[in-house]
PDB file of C-alpha atoms in Angstrom:
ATOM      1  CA  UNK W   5       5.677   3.536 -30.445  1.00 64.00           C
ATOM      2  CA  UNK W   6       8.563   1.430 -29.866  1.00 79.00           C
ATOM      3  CA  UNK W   7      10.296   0.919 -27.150  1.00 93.00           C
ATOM      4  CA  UNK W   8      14.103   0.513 -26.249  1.00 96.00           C
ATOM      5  CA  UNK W   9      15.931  -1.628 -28.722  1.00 96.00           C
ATOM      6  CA  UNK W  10      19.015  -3.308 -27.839  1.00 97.00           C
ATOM      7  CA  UNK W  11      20.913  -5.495 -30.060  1.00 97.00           C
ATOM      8  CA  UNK W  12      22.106  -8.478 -29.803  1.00 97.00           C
ATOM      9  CA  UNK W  13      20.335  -9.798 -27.182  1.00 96.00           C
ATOM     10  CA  UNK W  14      22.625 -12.981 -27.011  1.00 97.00           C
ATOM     11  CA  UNK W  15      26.370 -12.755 -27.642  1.00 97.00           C
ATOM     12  CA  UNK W  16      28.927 -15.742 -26.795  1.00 98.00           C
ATOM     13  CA  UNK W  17      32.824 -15.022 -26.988  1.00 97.00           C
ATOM     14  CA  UNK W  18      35.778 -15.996 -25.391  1.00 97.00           C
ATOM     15  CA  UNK W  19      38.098 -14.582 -23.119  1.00 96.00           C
ATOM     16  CA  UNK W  20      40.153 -11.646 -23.900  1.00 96.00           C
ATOM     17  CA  UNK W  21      37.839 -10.889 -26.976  1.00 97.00           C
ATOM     18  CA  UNK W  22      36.085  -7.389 -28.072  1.00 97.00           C
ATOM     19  CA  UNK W  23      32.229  -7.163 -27.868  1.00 98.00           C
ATOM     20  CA  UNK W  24      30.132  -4.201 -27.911  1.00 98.00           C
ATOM     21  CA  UNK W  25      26.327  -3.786 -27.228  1.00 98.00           C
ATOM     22  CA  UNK W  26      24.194  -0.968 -29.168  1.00 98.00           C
ATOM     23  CA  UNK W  27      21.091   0.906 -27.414  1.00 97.00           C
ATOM     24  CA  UNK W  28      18.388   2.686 -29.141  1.00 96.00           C
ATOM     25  CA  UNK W  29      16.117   4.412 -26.513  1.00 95.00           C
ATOM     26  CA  UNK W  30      12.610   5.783 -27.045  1.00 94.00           C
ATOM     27  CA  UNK W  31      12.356   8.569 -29.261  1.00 91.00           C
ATOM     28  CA  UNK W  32      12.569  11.846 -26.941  1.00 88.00           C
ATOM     29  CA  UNK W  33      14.378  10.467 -24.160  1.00 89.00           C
ATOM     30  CA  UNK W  34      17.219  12.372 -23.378  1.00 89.00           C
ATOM     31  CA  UNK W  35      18.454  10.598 -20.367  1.00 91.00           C
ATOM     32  CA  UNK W  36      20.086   6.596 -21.152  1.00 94.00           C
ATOM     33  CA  UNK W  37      21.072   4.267 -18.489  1.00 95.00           C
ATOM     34  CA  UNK W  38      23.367   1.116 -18.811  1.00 97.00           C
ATOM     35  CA  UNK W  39      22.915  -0.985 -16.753  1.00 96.00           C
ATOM     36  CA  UNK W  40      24.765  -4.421 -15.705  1.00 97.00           C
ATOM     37  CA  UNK W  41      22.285  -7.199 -13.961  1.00 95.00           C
ATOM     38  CA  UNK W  42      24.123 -10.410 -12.924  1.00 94.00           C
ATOM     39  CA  UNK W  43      22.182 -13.868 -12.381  1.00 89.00           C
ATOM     40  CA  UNK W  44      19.940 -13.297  -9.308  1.00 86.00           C
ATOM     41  CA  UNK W  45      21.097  -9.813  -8.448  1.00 91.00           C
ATOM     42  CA  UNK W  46      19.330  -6.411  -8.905  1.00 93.00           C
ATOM     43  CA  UNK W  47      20.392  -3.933 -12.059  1.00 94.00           C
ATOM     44  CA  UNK W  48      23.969  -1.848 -10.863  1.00 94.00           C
ATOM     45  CA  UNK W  49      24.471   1.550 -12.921  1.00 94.00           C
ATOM     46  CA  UNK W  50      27.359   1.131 -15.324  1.00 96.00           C
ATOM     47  CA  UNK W  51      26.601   4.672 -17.209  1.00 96.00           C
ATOM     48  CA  UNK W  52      23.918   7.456 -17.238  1.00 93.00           C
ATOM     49  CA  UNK W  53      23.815   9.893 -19.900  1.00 93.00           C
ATOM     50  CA  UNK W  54      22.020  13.146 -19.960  1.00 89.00           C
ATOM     51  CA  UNK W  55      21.761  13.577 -23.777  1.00 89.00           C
ATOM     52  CA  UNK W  56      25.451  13.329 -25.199  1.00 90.00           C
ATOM     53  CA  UNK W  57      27.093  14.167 -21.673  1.00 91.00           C
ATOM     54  CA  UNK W  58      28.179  10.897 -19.503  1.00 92.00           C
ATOM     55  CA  UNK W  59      26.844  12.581 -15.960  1.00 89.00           C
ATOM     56  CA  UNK W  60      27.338   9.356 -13.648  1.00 89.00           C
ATOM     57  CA  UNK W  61      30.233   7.044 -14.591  1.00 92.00           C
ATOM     58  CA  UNK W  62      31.774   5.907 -11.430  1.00 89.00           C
ATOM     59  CA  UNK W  63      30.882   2.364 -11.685  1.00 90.00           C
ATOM     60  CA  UNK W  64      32.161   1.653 -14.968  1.00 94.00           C
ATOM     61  CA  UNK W  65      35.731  -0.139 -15.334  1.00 92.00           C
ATOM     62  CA  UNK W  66      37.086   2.330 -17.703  1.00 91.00           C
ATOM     63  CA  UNK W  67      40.217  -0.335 -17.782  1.00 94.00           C
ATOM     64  CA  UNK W  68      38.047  -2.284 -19.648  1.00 96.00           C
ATOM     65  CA  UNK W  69      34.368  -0.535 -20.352  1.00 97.00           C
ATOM     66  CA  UNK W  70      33.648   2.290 -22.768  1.00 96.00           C
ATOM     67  CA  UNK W  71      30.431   3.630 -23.864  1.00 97.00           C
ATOM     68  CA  UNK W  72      29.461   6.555 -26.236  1.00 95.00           C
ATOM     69  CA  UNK W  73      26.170   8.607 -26.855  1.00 95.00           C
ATOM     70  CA  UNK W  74      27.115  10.187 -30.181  1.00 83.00           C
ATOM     71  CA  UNK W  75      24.267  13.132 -30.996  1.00 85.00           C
ATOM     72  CA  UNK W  76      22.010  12.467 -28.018  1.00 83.00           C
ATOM     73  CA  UNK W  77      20.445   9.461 -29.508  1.00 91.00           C
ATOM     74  CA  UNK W  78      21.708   5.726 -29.384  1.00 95.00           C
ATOM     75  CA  UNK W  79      24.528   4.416 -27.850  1.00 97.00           C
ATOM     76  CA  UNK W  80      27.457   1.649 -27.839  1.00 97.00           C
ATOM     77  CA  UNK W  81      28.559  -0.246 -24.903  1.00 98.00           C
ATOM     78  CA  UNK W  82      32.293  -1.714 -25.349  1.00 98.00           C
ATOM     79  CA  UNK W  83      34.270  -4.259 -23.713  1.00 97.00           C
ATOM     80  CA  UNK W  84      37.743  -5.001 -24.651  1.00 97.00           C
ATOM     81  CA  UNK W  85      39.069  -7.487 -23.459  1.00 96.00           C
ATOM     82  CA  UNK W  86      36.181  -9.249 -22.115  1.00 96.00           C
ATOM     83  CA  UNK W  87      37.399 -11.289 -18.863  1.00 96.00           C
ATOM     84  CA  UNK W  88      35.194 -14.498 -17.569  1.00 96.00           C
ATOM     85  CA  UNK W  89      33.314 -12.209 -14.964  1.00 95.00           C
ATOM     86  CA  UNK W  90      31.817  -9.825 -17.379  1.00 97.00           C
ATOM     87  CA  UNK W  91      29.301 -12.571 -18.120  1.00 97.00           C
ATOM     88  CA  UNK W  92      25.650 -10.950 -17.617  1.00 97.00           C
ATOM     89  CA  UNK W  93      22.695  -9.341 -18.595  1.00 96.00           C
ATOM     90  CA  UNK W  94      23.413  -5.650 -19.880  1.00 98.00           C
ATOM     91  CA  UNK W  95      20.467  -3.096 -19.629  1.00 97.00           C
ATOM     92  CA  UNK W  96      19.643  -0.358 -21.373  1.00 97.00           C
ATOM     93  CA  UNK W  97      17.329   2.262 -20.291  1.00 95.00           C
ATOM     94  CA  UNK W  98      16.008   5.655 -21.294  1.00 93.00           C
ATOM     95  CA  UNK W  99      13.466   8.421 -19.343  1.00 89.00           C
ATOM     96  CA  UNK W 100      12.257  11.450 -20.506  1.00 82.00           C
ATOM     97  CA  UNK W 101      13.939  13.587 -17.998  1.00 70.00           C
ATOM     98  CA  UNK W 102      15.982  11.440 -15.426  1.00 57.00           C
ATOM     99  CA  UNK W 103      14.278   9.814 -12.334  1.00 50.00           C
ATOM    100  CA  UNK W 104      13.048  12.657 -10.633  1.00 50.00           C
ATOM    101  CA  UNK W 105      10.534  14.291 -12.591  1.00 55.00           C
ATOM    102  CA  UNK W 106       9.138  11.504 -14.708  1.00 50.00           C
ATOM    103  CA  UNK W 107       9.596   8.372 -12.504  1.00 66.00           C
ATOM    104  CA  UNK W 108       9.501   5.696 -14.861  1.00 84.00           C
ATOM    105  CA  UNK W 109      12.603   4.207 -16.608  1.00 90.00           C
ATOM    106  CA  UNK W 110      11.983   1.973 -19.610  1.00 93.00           C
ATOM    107  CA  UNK W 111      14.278  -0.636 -19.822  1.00 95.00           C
ATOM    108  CA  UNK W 112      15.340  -2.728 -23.492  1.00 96.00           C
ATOM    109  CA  UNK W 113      15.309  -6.568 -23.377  1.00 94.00           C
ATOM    110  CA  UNK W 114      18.935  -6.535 -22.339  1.00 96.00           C
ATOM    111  CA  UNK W 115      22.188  -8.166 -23.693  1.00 97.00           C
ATOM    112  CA  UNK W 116      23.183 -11.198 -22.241  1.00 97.00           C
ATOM    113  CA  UNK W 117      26.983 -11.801 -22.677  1.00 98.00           C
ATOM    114  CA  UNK W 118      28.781 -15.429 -22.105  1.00 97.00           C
ATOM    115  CA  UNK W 119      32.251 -15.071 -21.504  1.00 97.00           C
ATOM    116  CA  UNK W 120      34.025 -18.604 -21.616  1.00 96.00           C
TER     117      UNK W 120
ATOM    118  CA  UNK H   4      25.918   6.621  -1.778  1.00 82.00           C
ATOM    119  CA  UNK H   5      23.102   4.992  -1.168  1.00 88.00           C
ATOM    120  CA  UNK H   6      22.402   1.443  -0.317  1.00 93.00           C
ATOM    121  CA  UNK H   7      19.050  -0.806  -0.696  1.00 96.00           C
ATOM    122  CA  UNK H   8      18.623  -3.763   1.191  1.00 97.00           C
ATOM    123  CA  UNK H   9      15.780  -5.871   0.170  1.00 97.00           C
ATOM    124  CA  UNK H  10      14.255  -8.599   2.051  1.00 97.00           C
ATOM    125  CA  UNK H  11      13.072 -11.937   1.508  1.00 97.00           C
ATOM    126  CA  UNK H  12      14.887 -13.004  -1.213  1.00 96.00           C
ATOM    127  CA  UNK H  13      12.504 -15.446  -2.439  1.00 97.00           C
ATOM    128  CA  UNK H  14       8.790 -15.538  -1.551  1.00 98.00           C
ATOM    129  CA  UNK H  15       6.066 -18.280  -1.803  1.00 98.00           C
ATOM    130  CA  UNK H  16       2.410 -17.415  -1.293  1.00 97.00           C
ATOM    131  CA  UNK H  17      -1.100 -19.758  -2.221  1.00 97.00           C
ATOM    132  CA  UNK H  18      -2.937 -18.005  -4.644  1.00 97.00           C
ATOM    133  CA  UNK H  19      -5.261 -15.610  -3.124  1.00 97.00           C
ATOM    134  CA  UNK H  20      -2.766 -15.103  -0.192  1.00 97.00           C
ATOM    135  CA  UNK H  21      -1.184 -11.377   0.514  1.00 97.00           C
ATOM    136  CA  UNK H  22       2.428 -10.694  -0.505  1.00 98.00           C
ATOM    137  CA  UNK H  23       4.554  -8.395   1.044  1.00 98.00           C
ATOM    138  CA  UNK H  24       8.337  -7.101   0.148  1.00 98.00           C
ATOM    139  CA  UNK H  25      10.118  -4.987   2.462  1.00 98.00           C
ATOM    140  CA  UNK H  26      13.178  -2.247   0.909  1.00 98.00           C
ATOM    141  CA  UNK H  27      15.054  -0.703   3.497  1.00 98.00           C
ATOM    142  CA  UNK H  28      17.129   2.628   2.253  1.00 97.00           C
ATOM    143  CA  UNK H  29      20.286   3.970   3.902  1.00 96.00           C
ATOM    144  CA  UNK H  30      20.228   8.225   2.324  1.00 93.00           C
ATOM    145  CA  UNK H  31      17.782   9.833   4.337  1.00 93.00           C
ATOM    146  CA  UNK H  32      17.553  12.246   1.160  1.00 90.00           C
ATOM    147  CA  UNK H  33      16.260   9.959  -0.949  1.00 91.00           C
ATOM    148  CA  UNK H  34      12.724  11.118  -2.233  1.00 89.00           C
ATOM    149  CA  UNK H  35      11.640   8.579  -4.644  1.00 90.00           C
ATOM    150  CA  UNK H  36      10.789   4.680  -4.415  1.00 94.00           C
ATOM    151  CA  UNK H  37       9.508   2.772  -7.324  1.00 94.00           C
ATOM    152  CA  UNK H  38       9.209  -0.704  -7.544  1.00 97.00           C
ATOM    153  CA  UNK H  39       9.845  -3.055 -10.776  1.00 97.00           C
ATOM    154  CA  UNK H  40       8.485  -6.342 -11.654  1.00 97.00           C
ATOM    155  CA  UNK H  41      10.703  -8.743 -14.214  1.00 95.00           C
ATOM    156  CA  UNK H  42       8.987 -11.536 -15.469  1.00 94.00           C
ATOM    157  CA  UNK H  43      11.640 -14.785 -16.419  1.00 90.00           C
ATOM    158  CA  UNK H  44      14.041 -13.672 -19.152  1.00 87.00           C
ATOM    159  CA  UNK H  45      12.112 -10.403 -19.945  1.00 91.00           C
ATOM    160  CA  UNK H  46      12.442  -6.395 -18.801  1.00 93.00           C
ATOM    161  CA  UNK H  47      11.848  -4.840 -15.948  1.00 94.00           C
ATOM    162  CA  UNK H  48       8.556  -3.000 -15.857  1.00 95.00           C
ATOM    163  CA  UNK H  49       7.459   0.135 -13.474  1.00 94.00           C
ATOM    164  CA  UNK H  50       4.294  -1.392 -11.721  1.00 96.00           C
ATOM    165  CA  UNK H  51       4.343   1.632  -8.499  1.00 95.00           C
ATOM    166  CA  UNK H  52       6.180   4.268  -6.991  1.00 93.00           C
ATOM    167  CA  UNK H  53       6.408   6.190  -4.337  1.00 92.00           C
ATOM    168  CA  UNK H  54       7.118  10.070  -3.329  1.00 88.00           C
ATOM    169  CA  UNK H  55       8.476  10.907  -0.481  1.00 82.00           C
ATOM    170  CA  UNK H  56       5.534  13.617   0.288  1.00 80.00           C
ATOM    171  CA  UNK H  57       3.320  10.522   0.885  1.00 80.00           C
ATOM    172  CA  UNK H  58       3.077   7.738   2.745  1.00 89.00           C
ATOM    173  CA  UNK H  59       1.090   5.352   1.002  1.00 93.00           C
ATOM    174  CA  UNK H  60      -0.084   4.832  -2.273  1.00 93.00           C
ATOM    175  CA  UNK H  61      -2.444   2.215  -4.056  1.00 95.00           C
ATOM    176  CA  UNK H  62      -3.185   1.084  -7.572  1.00 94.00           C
ATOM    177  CA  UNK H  63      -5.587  -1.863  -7.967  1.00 95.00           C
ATOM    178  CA  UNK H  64      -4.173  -4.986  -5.948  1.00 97.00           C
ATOM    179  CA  UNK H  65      -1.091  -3.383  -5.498  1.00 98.00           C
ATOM    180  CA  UNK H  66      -0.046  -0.720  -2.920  1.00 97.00           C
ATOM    181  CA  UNK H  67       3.188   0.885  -1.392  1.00 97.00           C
ATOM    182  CA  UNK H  68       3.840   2.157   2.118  1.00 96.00           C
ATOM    183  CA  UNK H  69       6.558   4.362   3.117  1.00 96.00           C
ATOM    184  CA  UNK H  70       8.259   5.116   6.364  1.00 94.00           C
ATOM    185  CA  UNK H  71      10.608   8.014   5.886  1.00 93.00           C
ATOM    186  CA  UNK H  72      11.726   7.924   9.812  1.00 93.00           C
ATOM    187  CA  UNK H  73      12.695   4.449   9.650  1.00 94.00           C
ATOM    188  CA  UNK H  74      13.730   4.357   6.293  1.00 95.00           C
ATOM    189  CA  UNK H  75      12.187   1.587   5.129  1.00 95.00           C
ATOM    190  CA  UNK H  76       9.469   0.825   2.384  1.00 97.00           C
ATOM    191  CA  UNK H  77       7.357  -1.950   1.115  1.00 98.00           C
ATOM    192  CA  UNK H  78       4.950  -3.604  -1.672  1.00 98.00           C
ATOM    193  CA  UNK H  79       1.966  -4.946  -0.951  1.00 98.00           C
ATOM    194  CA  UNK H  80       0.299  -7.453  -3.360  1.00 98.00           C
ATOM    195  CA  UNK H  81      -2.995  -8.907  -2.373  1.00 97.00           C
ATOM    196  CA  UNK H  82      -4.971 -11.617  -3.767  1.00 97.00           C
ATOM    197  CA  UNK H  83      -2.071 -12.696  -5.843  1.00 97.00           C
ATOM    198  CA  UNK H  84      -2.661 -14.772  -8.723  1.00 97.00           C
ATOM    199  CA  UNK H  85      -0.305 -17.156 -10.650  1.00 96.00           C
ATOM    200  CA  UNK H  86       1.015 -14.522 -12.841  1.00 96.00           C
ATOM    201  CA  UNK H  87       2.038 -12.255  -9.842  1.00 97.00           C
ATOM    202  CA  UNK H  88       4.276 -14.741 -10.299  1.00 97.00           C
ATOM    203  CA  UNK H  89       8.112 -13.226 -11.192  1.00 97.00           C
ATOM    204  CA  UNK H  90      11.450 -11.294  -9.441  1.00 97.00           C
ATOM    205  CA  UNK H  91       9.858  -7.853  -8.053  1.00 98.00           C
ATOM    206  CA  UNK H  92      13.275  -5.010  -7.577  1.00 97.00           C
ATOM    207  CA  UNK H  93      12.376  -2.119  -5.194  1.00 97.00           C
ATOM    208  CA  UNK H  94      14.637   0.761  -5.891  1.00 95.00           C
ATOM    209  CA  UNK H  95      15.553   4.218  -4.431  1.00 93.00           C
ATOM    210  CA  UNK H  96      17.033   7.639  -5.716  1.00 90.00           C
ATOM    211  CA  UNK H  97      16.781  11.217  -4.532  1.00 85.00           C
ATOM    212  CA  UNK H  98      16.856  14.256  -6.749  1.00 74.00           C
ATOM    213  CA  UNK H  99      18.230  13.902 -10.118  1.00 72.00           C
ATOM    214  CA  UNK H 100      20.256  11.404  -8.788  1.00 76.00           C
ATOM    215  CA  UNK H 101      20.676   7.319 -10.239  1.00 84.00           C
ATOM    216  CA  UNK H 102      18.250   5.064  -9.590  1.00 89.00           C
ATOM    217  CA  UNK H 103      19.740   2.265  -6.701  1.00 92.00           C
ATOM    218  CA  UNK H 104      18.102  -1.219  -7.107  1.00 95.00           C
ATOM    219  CA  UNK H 105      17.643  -4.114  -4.235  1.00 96.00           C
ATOM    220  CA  UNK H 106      18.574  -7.594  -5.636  1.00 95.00           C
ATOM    221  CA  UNK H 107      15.390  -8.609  -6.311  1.00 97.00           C
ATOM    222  CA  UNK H 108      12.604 -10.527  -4.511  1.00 97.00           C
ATOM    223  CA  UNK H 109      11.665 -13.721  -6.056  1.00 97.00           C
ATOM    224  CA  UNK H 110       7.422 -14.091  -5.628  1.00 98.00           C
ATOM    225  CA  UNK H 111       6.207 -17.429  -6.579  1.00 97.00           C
ATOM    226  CA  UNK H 112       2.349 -17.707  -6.828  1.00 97.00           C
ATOM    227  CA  UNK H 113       1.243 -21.217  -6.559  1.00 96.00           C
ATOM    228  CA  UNK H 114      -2.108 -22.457  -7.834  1.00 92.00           C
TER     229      UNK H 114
END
C-alpha cells in the first residue's frame, strides 16, 4: 500500500512569489496533518483536518497560509506571498482516526521550500 | 496548550552503550507519548508509544518509561548500534487533541 505522497519534495522561489504543496494521505485516513519542521527543530502543527473540516488551525498565518481538503481526500498547502522565513520542511501526515485511538501518524517525505 | 521540552539536544554514545532521551510535558491531561525516529533527510517514523494507564513499556532494544506525577517521560535505547544512529522527536497529546513535538534529540552511534 502506499504511503503519504507529497509533491514536490524540493521547490526554490523567490520572495514574494506563490507556491503551493499537494498531500495525498493513505487511503482511509480521514484525519491529515500539515505540518511545518524548520532546520533542527521538531514538526509545529500548521493544520489538522478531520475529513473535509479544518478542526485545529490556530497556528497557521492565514495572512499568508491557506490549505484545503476538498472531498476528504488530498489536500493543497498555499503560500502567497512567500517571505524569506517560510523556508522549511513542510509535512504531511494522515491517521486513521486522529492521535488518540490509533497512535501512529504517518508522515510523507515532506516539502522542502527555499525562499531567497 | 501544551509544551514539550526535550533534553539533550544532541547525544553521542559508543556502540553497544545505553541511550537515554528525556521529554518533559507541561498538560497534566495529556494521555499519550509516542516517540519518532527521523533518519537524515527522510520521515519521521513511530518506533514506541506510551499510554498514560502504564508506566513502562518495551519493544525489543527499545523501551519507554513514564512518570505521570512528575510529568516527565523518556526513551531508552540499549545496545545501540550505528544505525540507531538519527534525530529521535518525543511528542505528547491528550484526547483527540494535536500531537505536540520536542525539537528533536540528535543520537549519534559511533563504531
Amino acid at each position: 500500500e502506499a504511503g503519504v505522497v507529497q509533491s514536490p519534495r524540493y521547490k526554490i522561489i523567490e520572495k514574494k512569489q506563490p507556491v503551493a504543496f499537494w498531500c495525498n494521505p493513505i487511503s482511509g485516513h480521514n484525519t491529515l496533518y500539515w505540518y511545518l519542521q524548520n532546520l533542527g527543530q521538531g514538526p509545529e502543527l500548521l493544520i489538522r483536518y478531520e475529513n473535509e473540516e479544518a478542526v485545529d488551525d490556530s497556528q497557521l498565518p492565514k495572512d499568508r497560509f491557506s490549505a484545503e481538503r476538498l472531498k476528504g481526500v488530498d489536500s493543497t498547502l498555499k503560500i502567497q506571498p512567500a517571505e524569506l522565513g517560510d523556508s522549511a520542511v513542510y509535512l504531511c501526515a494522515s491517521s486513521q482516526y486522529g492521535t488518540s485511538v490509533t497512535g501512529e501518524l504517518f508522515f510523507g517525505e515532506g516539502s522542502r521550500l527555499t525562499v531567497l | 496548550g501544551e509544551n514539550v521540552e526535550q533534553h539533550p539536544s544532541t547525544l553521542s554514545v559508543q556502540e553497544g552503550d545505553s541511550a537515554v532521551i528525556k521529554c518533559t510535558y507541561s498538560d497534566s491531561a495529556s494521555n499519550y507519548f509516542p516517540w519518532y525516529k527521523q533518519e537524515l533527510g527522510k520521515r519521521p517514523q513511530l518506533i514506541i508509544d506510551i499510554r498514560s494507564n502504564v508506566g513502562e513499556k518495551k519493544d525489543q532494544r527499545i523501551a519507554v518509561t513514564l512518570n505521570k506525577t512528575a510529568k516527565h517521560f523518556s526513551l531508552h535505547i540499549t545496545e545501540t548500534q550505528p544505525e540507531d544512529s538519527a534525530v529521535y522527536f518525543c511528542a505528547a497529546s491528550k484526547g483527540y487533541s494535536t500531537l505536540t513535538f520536542g525539537k528533536g534529540t540528535m543520537l549519534l552511534v559511533s563504531p
